[in-house]
XYZ file of C-alpha atoms in Angstrom:
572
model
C -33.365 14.678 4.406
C -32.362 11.429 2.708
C -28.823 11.224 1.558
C -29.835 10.120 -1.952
C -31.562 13.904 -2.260
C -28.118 15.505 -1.504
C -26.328 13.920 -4.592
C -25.070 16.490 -7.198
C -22.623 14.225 -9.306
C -22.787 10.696 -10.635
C -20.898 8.732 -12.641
C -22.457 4.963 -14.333
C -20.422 1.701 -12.935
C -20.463 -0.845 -15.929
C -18.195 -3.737 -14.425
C -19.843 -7.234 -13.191
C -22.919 -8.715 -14.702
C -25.603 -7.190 -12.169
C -28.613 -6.123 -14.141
C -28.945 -3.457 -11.279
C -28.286 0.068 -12.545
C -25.178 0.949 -10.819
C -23.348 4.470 -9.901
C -20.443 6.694 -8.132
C -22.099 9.276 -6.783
C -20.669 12.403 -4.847
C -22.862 14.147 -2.171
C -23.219 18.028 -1.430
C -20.733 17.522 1.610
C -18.124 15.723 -0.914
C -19.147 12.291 0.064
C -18.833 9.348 -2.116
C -20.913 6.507 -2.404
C -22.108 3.609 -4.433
C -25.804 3.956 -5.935
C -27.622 1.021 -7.088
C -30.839 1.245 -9.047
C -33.695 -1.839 -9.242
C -37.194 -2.010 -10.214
C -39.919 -1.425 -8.111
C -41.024 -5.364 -8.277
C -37.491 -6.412 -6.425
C -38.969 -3.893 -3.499
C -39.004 -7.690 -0.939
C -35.741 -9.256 -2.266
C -33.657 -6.042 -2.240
C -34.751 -4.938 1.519
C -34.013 -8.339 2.579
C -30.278 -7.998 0.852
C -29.904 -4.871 2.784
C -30.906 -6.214 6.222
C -28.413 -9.084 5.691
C -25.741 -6.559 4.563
C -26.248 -4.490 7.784
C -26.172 -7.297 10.067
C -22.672 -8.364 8.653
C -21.140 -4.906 8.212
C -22.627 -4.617 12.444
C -20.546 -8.111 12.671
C -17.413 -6.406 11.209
C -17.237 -8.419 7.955
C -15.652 -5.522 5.451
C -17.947 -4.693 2.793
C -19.547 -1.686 1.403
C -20.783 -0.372 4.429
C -25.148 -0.368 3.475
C -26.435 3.238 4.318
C -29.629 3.852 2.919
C -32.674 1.839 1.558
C -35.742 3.250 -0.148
C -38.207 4.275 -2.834
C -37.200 6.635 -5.930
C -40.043 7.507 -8.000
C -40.926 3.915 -9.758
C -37.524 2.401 -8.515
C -36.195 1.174 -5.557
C -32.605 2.244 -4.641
C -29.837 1.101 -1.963
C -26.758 3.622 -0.985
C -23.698 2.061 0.150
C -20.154 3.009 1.064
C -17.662 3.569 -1.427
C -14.207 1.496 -1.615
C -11.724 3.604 -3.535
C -9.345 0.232 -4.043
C -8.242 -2.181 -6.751
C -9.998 -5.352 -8.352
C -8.534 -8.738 -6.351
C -9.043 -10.619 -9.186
C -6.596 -8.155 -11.608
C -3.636 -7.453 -8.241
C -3.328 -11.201 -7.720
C -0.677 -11.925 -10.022
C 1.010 -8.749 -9.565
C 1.649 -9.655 -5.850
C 4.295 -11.862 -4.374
C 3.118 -15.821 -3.817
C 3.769 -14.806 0.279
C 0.879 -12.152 -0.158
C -1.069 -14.102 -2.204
C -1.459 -16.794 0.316
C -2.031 -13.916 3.417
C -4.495 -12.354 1.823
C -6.336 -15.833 0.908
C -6.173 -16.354 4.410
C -7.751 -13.037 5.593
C -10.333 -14.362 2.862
C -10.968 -17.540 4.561
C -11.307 -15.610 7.928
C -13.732 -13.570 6.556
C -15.796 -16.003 4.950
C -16.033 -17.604 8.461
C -16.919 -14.511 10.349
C -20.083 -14.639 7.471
C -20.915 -18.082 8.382
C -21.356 -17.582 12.251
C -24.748 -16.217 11.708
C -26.831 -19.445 12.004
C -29.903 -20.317 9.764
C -33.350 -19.296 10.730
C -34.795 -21.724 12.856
C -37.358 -24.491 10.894
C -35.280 -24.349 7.927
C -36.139 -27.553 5.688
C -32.893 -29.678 5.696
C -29.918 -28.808 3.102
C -30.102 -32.006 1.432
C -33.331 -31.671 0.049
C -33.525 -27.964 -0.545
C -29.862 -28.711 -2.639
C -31.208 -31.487 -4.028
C -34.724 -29.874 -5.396
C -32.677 -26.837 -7.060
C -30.079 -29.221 -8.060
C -31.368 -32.023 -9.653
C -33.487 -29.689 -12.278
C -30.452 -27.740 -13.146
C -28.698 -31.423 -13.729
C -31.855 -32.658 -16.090
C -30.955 -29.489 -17.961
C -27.543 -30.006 -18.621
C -28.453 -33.265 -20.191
C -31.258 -31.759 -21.887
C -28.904 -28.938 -23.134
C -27.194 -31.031 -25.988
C -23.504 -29.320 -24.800
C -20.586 -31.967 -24.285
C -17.009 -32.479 -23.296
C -14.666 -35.309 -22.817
C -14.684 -36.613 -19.290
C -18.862 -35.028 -18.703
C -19.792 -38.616 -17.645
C -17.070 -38.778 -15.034
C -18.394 -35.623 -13.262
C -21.693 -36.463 -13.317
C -20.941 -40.178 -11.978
C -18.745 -38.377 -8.892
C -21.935 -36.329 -8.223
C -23.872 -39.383 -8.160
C -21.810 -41.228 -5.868
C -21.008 -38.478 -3.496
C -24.547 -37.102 -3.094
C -25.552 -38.803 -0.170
C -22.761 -36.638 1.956
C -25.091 -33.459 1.997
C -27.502 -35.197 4.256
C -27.274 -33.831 7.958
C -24.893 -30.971 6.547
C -25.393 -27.834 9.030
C -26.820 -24.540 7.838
C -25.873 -20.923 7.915
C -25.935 -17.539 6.031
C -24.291 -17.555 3.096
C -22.364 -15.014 0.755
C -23.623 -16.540 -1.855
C -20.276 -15.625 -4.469
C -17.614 -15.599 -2.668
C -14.693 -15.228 -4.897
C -11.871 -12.576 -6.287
C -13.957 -10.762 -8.199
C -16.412 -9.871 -5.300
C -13.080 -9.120 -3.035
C -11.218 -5.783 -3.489
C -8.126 -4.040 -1.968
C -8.725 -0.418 -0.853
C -5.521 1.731 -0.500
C -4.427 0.913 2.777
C -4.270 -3.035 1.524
C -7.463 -4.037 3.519
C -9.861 -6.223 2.078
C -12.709 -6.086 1.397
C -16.097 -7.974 0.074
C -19.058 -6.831 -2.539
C -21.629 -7.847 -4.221
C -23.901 -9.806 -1.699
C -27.017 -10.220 -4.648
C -26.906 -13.603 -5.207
C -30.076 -15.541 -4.085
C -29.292 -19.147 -4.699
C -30.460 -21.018 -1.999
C -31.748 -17.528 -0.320
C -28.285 -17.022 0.703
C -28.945 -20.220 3.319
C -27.248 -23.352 3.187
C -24.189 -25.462 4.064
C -21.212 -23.218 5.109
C -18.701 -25.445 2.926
C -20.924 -24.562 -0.497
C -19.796 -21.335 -0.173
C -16.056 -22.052 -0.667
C -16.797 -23.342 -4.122
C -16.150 -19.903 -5.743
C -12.285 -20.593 -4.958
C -11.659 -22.079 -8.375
C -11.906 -18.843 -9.754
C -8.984 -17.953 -7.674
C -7.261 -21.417 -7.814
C -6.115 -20.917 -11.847
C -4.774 -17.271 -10.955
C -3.114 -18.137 -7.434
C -3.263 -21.609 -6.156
C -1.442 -19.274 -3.190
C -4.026 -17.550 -3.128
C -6.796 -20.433 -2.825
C -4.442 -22.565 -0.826
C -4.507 -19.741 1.780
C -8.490 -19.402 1.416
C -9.156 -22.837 2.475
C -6.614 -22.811 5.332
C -7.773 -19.376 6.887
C -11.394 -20.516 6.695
C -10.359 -24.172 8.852
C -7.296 -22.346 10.688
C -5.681 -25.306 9.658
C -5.602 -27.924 6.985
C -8.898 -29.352 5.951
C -10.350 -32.574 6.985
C -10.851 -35.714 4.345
C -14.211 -34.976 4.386
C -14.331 -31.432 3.646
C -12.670 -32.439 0.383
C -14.669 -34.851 -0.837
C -18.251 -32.546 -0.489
C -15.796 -30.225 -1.851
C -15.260 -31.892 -5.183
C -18.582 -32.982 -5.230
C -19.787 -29.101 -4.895
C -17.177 -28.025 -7.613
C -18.463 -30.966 -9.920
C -21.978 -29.905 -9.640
C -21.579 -26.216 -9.898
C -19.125 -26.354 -12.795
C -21.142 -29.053 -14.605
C -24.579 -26.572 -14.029
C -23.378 -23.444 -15.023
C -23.223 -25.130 -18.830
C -26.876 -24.116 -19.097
C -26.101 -20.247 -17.663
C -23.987 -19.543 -19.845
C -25.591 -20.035 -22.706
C -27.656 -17.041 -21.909
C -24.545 -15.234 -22.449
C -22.843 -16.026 -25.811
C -20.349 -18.577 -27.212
C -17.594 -16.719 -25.473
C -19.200 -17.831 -22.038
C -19.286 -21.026 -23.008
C -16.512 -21.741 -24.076
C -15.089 -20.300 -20.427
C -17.432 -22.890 -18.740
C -16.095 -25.893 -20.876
C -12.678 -24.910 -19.788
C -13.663 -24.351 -16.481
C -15.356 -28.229 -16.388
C -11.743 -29.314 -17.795
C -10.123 -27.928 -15.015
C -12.100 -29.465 -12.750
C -11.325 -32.476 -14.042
C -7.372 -31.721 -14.268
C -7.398 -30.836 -10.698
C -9.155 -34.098 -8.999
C -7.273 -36.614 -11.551
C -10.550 -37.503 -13.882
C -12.060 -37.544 -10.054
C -9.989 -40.029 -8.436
C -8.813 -37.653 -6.028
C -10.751 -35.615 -3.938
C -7.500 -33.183 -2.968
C -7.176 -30.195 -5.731
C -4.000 -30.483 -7.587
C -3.611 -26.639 -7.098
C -3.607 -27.346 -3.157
C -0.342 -26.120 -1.794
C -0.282 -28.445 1.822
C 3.759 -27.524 2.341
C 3.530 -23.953 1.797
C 4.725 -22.692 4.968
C 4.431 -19.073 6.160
C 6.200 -17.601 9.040
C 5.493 -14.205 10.825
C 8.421 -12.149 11.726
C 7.532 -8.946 13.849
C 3.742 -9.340 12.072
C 5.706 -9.185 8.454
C 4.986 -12.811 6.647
C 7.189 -14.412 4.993
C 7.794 -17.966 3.160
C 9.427 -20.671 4.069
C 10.265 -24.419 3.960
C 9.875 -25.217 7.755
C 9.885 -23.136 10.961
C 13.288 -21.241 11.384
C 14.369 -19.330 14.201
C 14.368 -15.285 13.917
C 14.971 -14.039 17.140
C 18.345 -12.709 16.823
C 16.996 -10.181 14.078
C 16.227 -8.450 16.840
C 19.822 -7.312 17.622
C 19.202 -4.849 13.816
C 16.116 -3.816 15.192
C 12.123 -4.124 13.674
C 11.333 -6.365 10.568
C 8.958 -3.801 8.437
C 9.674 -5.682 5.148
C 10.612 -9.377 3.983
C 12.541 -10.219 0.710
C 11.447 -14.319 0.182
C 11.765 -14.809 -3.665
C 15.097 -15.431 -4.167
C 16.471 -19.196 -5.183
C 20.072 -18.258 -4.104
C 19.166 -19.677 -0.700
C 19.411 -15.876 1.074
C 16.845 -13.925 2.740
C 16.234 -10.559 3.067
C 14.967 -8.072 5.695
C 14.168 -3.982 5.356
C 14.841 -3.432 9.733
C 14.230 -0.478 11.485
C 16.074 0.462 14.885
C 15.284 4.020 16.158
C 15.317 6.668 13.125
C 17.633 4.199 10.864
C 16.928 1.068 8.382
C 18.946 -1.279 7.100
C 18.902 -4.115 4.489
C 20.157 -6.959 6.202
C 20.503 -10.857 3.969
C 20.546 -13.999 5.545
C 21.669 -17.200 4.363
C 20.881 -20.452 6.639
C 16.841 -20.290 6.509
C 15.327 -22.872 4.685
C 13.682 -20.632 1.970
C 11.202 -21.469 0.357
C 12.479 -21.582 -3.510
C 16.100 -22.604 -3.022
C 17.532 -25.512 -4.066
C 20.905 -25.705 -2.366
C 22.024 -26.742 1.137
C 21.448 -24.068 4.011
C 25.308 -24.757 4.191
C 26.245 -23.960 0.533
C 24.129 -20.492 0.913
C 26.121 -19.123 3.811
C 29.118 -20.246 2.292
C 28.602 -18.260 -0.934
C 27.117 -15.558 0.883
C 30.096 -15.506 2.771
C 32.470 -15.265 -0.206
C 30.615 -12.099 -1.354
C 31.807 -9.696 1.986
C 35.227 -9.328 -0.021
C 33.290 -8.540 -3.433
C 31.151 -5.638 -1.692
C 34.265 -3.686 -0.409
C 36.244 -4.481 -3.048
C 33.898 -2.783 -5.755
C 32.196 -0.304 -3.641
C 30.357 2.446 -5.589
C 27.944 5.042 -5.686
C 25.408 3.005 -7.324
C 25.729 -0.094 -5.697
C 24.305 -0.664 -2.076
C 26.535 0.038 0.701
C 28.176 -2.652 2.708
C 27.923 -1.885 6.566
C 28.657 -5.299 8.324
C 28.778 -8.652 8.214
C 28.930 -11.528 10.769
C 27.845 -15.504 12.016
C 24.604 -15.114 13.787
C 21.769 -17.096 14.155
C 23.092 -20.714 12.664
C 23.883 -18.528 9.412
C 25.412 -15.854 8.247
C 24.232 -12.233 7.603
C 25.550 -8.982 5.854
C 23.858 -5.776 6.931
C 23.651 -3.229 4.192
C 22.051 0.368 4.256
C 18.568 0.798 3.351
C 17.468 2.035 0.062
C 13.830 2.967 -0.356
C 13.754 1.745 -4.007
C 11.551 -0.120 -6.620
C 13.000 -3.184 -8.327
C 13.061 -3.858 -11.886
C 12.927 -8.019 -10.992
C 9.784 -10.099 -12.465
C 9.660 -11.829 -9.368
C 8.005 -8.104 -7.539
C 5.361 -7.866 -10.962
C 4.480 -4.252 -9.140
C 7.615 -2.556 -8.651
C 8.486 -3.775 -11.784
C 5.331 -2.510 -13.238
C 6.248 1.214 -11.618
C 9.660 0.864 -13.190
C 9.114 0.108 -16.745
C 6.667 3.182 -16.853
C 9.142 5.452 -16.091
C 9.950 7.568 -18.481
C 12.683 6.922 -21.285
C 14.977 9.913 -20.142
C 14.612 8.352 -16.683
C 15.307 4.656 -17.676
C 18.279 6.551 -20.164
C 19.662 8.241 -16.923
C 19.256 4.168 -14.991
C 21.034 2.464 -17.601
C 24.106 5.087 -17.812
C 24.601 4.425 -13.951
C 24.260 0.706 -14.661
C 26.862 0.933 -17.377
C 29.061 3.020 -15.364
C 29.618 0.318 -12.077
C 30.132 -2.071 -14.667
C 33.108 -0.334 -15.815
C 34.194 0.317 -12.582
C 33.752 -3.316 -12.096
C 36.275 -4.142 -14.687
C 38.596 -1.722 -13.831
C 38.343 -3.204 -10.317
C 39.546 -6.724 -12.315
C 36.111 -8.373 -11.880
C 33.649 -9.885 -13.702
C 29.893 -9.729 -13.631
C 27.859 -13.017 -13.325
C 24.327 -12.888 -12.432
C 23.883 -9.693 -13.043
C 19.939 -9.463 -14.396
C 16.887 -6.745 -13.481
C 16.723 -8.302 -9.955
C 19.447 -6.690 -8.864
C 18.229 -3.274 -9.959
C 16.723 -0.885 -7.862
C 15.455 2.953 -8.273
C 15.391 5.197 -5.752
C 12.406 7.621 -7.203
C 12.794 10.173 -4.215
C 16.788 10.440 -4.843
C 16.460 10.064 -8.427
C 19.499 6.876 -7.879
C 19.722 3.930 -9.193
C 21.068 1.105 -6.641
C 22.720 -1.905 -7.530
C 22.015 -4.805 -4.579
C 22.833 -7.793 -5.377
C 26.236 -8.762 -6.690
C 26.879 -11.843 -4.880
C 28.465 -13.523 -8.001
C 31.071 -11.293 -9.123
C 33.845 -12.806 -9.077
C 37.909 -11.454 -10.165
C 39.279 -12.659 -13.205
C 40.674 -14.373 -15.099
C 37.217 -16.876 -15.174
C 36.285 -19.921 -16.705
C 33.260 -21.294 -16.738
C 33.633 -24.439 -14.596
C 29.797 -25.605 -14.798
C 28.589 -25.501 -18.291
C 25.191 -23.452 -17.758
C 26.141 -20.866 -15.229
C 24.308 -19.339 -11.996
C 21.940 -16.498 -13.957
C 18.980 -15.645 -15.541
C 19.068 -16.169 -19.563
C 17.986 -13.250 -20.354
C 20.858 -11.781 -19.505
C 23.309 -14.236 -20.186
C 26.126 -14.752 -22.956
C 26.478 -17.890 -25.201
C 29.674 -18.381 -23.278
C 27.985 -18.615 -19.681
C 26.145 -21.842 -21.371
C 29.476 -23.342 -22.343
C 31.831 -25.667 -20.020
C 35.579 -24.155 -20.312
C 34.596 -20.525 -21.995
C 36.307 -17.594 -20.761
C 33.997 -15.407 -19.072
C 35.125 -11.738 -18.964
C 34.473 -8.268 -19.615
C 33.077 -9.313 -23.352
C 30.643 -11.262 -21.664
C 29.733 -8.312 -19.574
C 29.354 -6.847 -22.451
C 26.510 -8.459 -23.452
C 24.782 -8.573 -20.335
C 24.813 -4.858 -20.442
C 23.049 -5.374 -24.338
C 20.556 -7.317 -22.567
C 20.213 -4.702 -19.723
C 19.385 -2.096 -22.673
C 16.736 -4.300 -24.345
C 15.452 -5.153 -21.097
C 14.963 -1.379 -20.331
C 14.120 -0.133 -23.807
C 12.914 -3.113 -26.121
C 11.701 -6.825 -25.523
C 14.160 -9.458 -23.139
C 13.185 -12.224 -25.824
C 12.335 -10.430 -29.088
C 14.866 -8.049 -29.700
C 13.568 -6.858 -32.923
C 13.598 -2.931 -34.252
C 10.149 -3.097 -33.665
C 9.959 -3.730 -30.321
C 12.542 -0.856 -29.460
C 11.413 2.490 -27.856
C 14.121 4.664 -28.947
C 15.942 5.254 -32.123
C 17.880 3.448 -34.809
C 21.200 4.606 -33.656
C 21.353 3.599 -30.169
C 19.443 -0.326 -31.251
C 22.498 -0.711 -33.399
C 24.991 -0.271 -30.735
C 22.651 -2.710 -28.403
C 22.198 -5.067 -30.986
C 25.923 -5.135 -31.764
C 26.515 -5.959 -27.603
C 24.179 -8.774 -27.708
C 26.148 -10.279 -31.045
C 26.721 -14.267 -30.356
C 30.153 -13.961 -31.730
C 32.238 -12.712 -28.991
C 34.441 -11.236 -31.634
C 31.603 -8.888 -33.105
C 30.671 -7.468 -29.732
C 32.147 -4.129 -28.375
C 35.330 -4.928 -27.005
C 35.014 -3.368 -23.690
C 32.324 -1.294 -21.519
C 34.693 1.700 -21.962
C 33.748 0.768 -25.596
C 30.205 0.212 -25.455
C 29.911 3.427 -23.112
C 31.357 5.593 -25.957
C 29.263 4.203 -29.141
C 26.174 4.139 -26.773
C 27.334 7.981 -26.065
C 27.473 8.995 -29.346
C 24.353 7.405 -30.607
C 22.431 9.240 -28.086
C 23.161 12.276 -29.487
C 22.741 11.210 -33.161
C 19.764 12.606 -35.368
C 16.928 9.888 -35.614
């Protein structure tokens, strides 16, 4: 019995612009798999896109694994495995630049496992197969009437360039190989769909195929930076990027025509797109991407990647136990480990790396790292992260911490902070009390906050805690401000952490705990009425904590904690 007779649910697939009739379906046996529809008249081309399919998924290329191929009535249908994952294209930005750039290497390996299947023998030479298909598309574009500044200097690169596809070697080709073909199933593994696309009958010159990466190249240079070096294993030679620009020219410049079939919208995507391209070469003067990231560095530390500005020595991490998770997107010069030694984990920070996005001396780091061992005992709490040890090691320094299995409010991890804001308001009500309440602890303690801001927020959704890790700033008053604009995020900061010779104090904490509230419960830069989630009573008392006039502002958090208090339980 045919597996497409045993389906007794389906549900219609809309995304992508396949004409194909697409479908989830769900087999007697609970099964799930993808359906697609086609008329009877695509019987040759489809069979042959299934044959390919199975020869790659036999290769070990991840894809929708092709099951079954036949006739329905007057239409042809082919069954394939179902990937229960997410859209590349929409996760990309969400992820950390370090992920970004693995996963555009896995792409590039991929992409190369694709290309190893060689051409069929006799095939008429690339140049003039690219060239007949080419050159009509080109008369079109001219014929088309559509025009943009800097046209001419595309066209002229393709003109000068074109004699570099002569003697170019042949293989199978994806055909549309870019982020929205690529998904990530729930384990994180990635994989490729949609192998339709006939240009060239999916034969041709393995470096064509990269072309797609500009799609990923204005969401994640990481992303297409790690593409290009996964696919070489290294950086690319000169010559790869000058076919490569002449590729991009042509198949930006030709798509004009395509999407015209598709509205003014399209079109006015494609334009863009062609300005890019320009953007990106320098009006074609150079062949090298703009978006190509040739310094990013990654480093593998127990098979966890992380970022860096050169090699660094990890070995004595070891001593803590297993890497399982890497911290890299700090700029305070520290970075941070989740390590796992028997049944225990701990959150150890290290300052002496050259990370990737600071901008102070390996020296300075450990130094103010250092300086913070005092601060951690000092104003241990419930809610803030527990200090274990802290010692030289490894031409730096490093301060071991327990492990909290927590998500982080901080823009710079757009998916834990994406988790966090959806929490509920009683939740994020419940967050912001315990925030508010180590603050005043911290002032009783005769400190000050400074660079306090959602990065240093964590939740603890199993424990129902909220964890404050990262107080390396704090410092005892009295303070000044000794710098003019202080170490911080504005967001969160006070007028007085922009001003040389301001006292910075509990006031000023003050209104970072305002900014806290908004951040939690309104907008960080609009902090209008009407961007506030709960009621009139409780904006007032934030509004009044984020005053510019020190003087207007609740005097202390003792303060703030009792007017927040009683607006919370004030009628709306």
């Amino acid at each position: 019995m045919k597996i497409l007779d045993t389906i007794v649910q389906s549900e219609p697939v809309t995304k992508g612009l396949s004409e194909d009739e697409k479908y989830r379906v769900i087999t007697a046996d609970g099964a799930v798999y993808l359906l697609r529809i086609f008329s009877a008249k695509q019987y040759e081309r489809k069979k042959v896109v299934f044959d390919r399919m199975s020869r790659l998924s036999d290769l070990g290329v991840p894809m929708c694994r092709p099951i079954e191929f036949g006739i329905c009535g007057e239409s042809v249908y082919s069954l394939q495995g179902w990937i229960d994952g997410k859209d590349v294209e929409g996760l990309l930005p969400l992820l950390p630049e370090t992920r970004q750039y693995v996963l555009g290497i896995e792409s590039g390996g991929i992409l190369r496992k694709i290309h190893t299947v060689p051409s069929p023998e006799n095939t008429e030479p690339w140049d003039k197969r690219y060239d007949n298909t080419i050159r009509v598309r080109l008369n079109v574009v001219r014929e088309c009437g559509t025009r943009f500044e800097g046209e001419e200097l595309l066209l002229d690169y393709i003109e000068k360039y074109k004699s570099m596809i002569q003697n170019r070697p042949q293989c199978l080709l994806h055909g549309d190989y870019h982020i929205g073909n690529m998904m990530l199933d729930s384990q994180n593994n990635l994989f490729v769909i949609d192998w339709d696309n006939a240009d060239f009958d999916n034969i041709g010159d393995p470096w064509v195929d990269l072309i797609r990466i500009t799609a990923a190249a204005q969401k994640s240079p990481h992303f297409a930076t790690g593409q290009i070096y996964g696919y070489f294993g290294k950086h690319p030679p000169e010559e790869f990027w000058k076919l490569f620009a002449f590729y991009v020219s042509v198949s930006s410049v030709t798509a004009i025509p395509w999407a015209i079939r598709f509205g003014q919208e399209m079109m006015e995507e494609i334009i863009r797109l062609n300005r890019d391209v320009l953007a990106w070469f320098d009006n074609m003067k150079n062949p090298v991407p703009t978006w190509y990231l040739p310094d990013f560095y990654v480093q593998y530390i127990d098979g966890v990647p992380c970022k860096l500005k050169a090699p660094f020595d990890f070995s004595f991490l070891k001593k803590y136990g297993k890497v399982f998770k890497i911290y890299d997107d700090q700029d305070s010069g520290n970075i941070c480990f989740g390590v796992a030694n028997g049944g225990k984990r701990y959150f150890v920070k290290f300052a002496g790396a050259p990370t990737e996005r600071s901008g102070i001396p390996a020296a300075e780091a450990v130094a103010n790292l250092k300086r913070t061992v005092p601060v951690y005992r000092d104003l241990a709490h419930p809610n803030l992260v527990r200090l274990l040890s802290a010692e030289e090691v490894g031409d730096g320094f490093a301060v071991v911490f327990e492990w909290t299995d927590g998500e982080c409010m901080g823009k710079q991890y757009p998916l834990s902070r994406q988790k966090f804001l959806q929490m509920p308001s009683k939740t994020k009500l419940r967050v912001f009390n315990e925030i508010l309440s180590i603050h005043e602890h911290v002032a009783k303690q005769g400190y000050v906050a400074i660079d306090f801001y959602d990065g240093s927020i964590l939740y603890d959704f199993s424990a129902r805690r909220t964890v404050i890790c990262d107080i390396d700033f704090y410092a005892k008053m009295p303070y000044i401000n000794n710098t003019g604009r202080m170490w911080g995020s504005s967001r969160f900061m006070s007028p007085e952490e922009f001003t040389l010779g301001a006292v910075i104090d509990e006031i000023t904490n003050v209104y970072t705990m305002g900014a806290t509230a908004f951040a939690l419960f309104g907008d960080e830069q609009d902090r209008s009425f009407e961007k506030w989630s709960l009621g009139k009573a409780l904006y007032d008392v934030a509004a009044k904590a984020v005053s510019e006039n020190r003087n207007s502002r609740q005097q202390s958090i003792r303060q703030l904690i009792s007017e927040w208090s009683k607006a919370k339980e004030a009628k709306p």
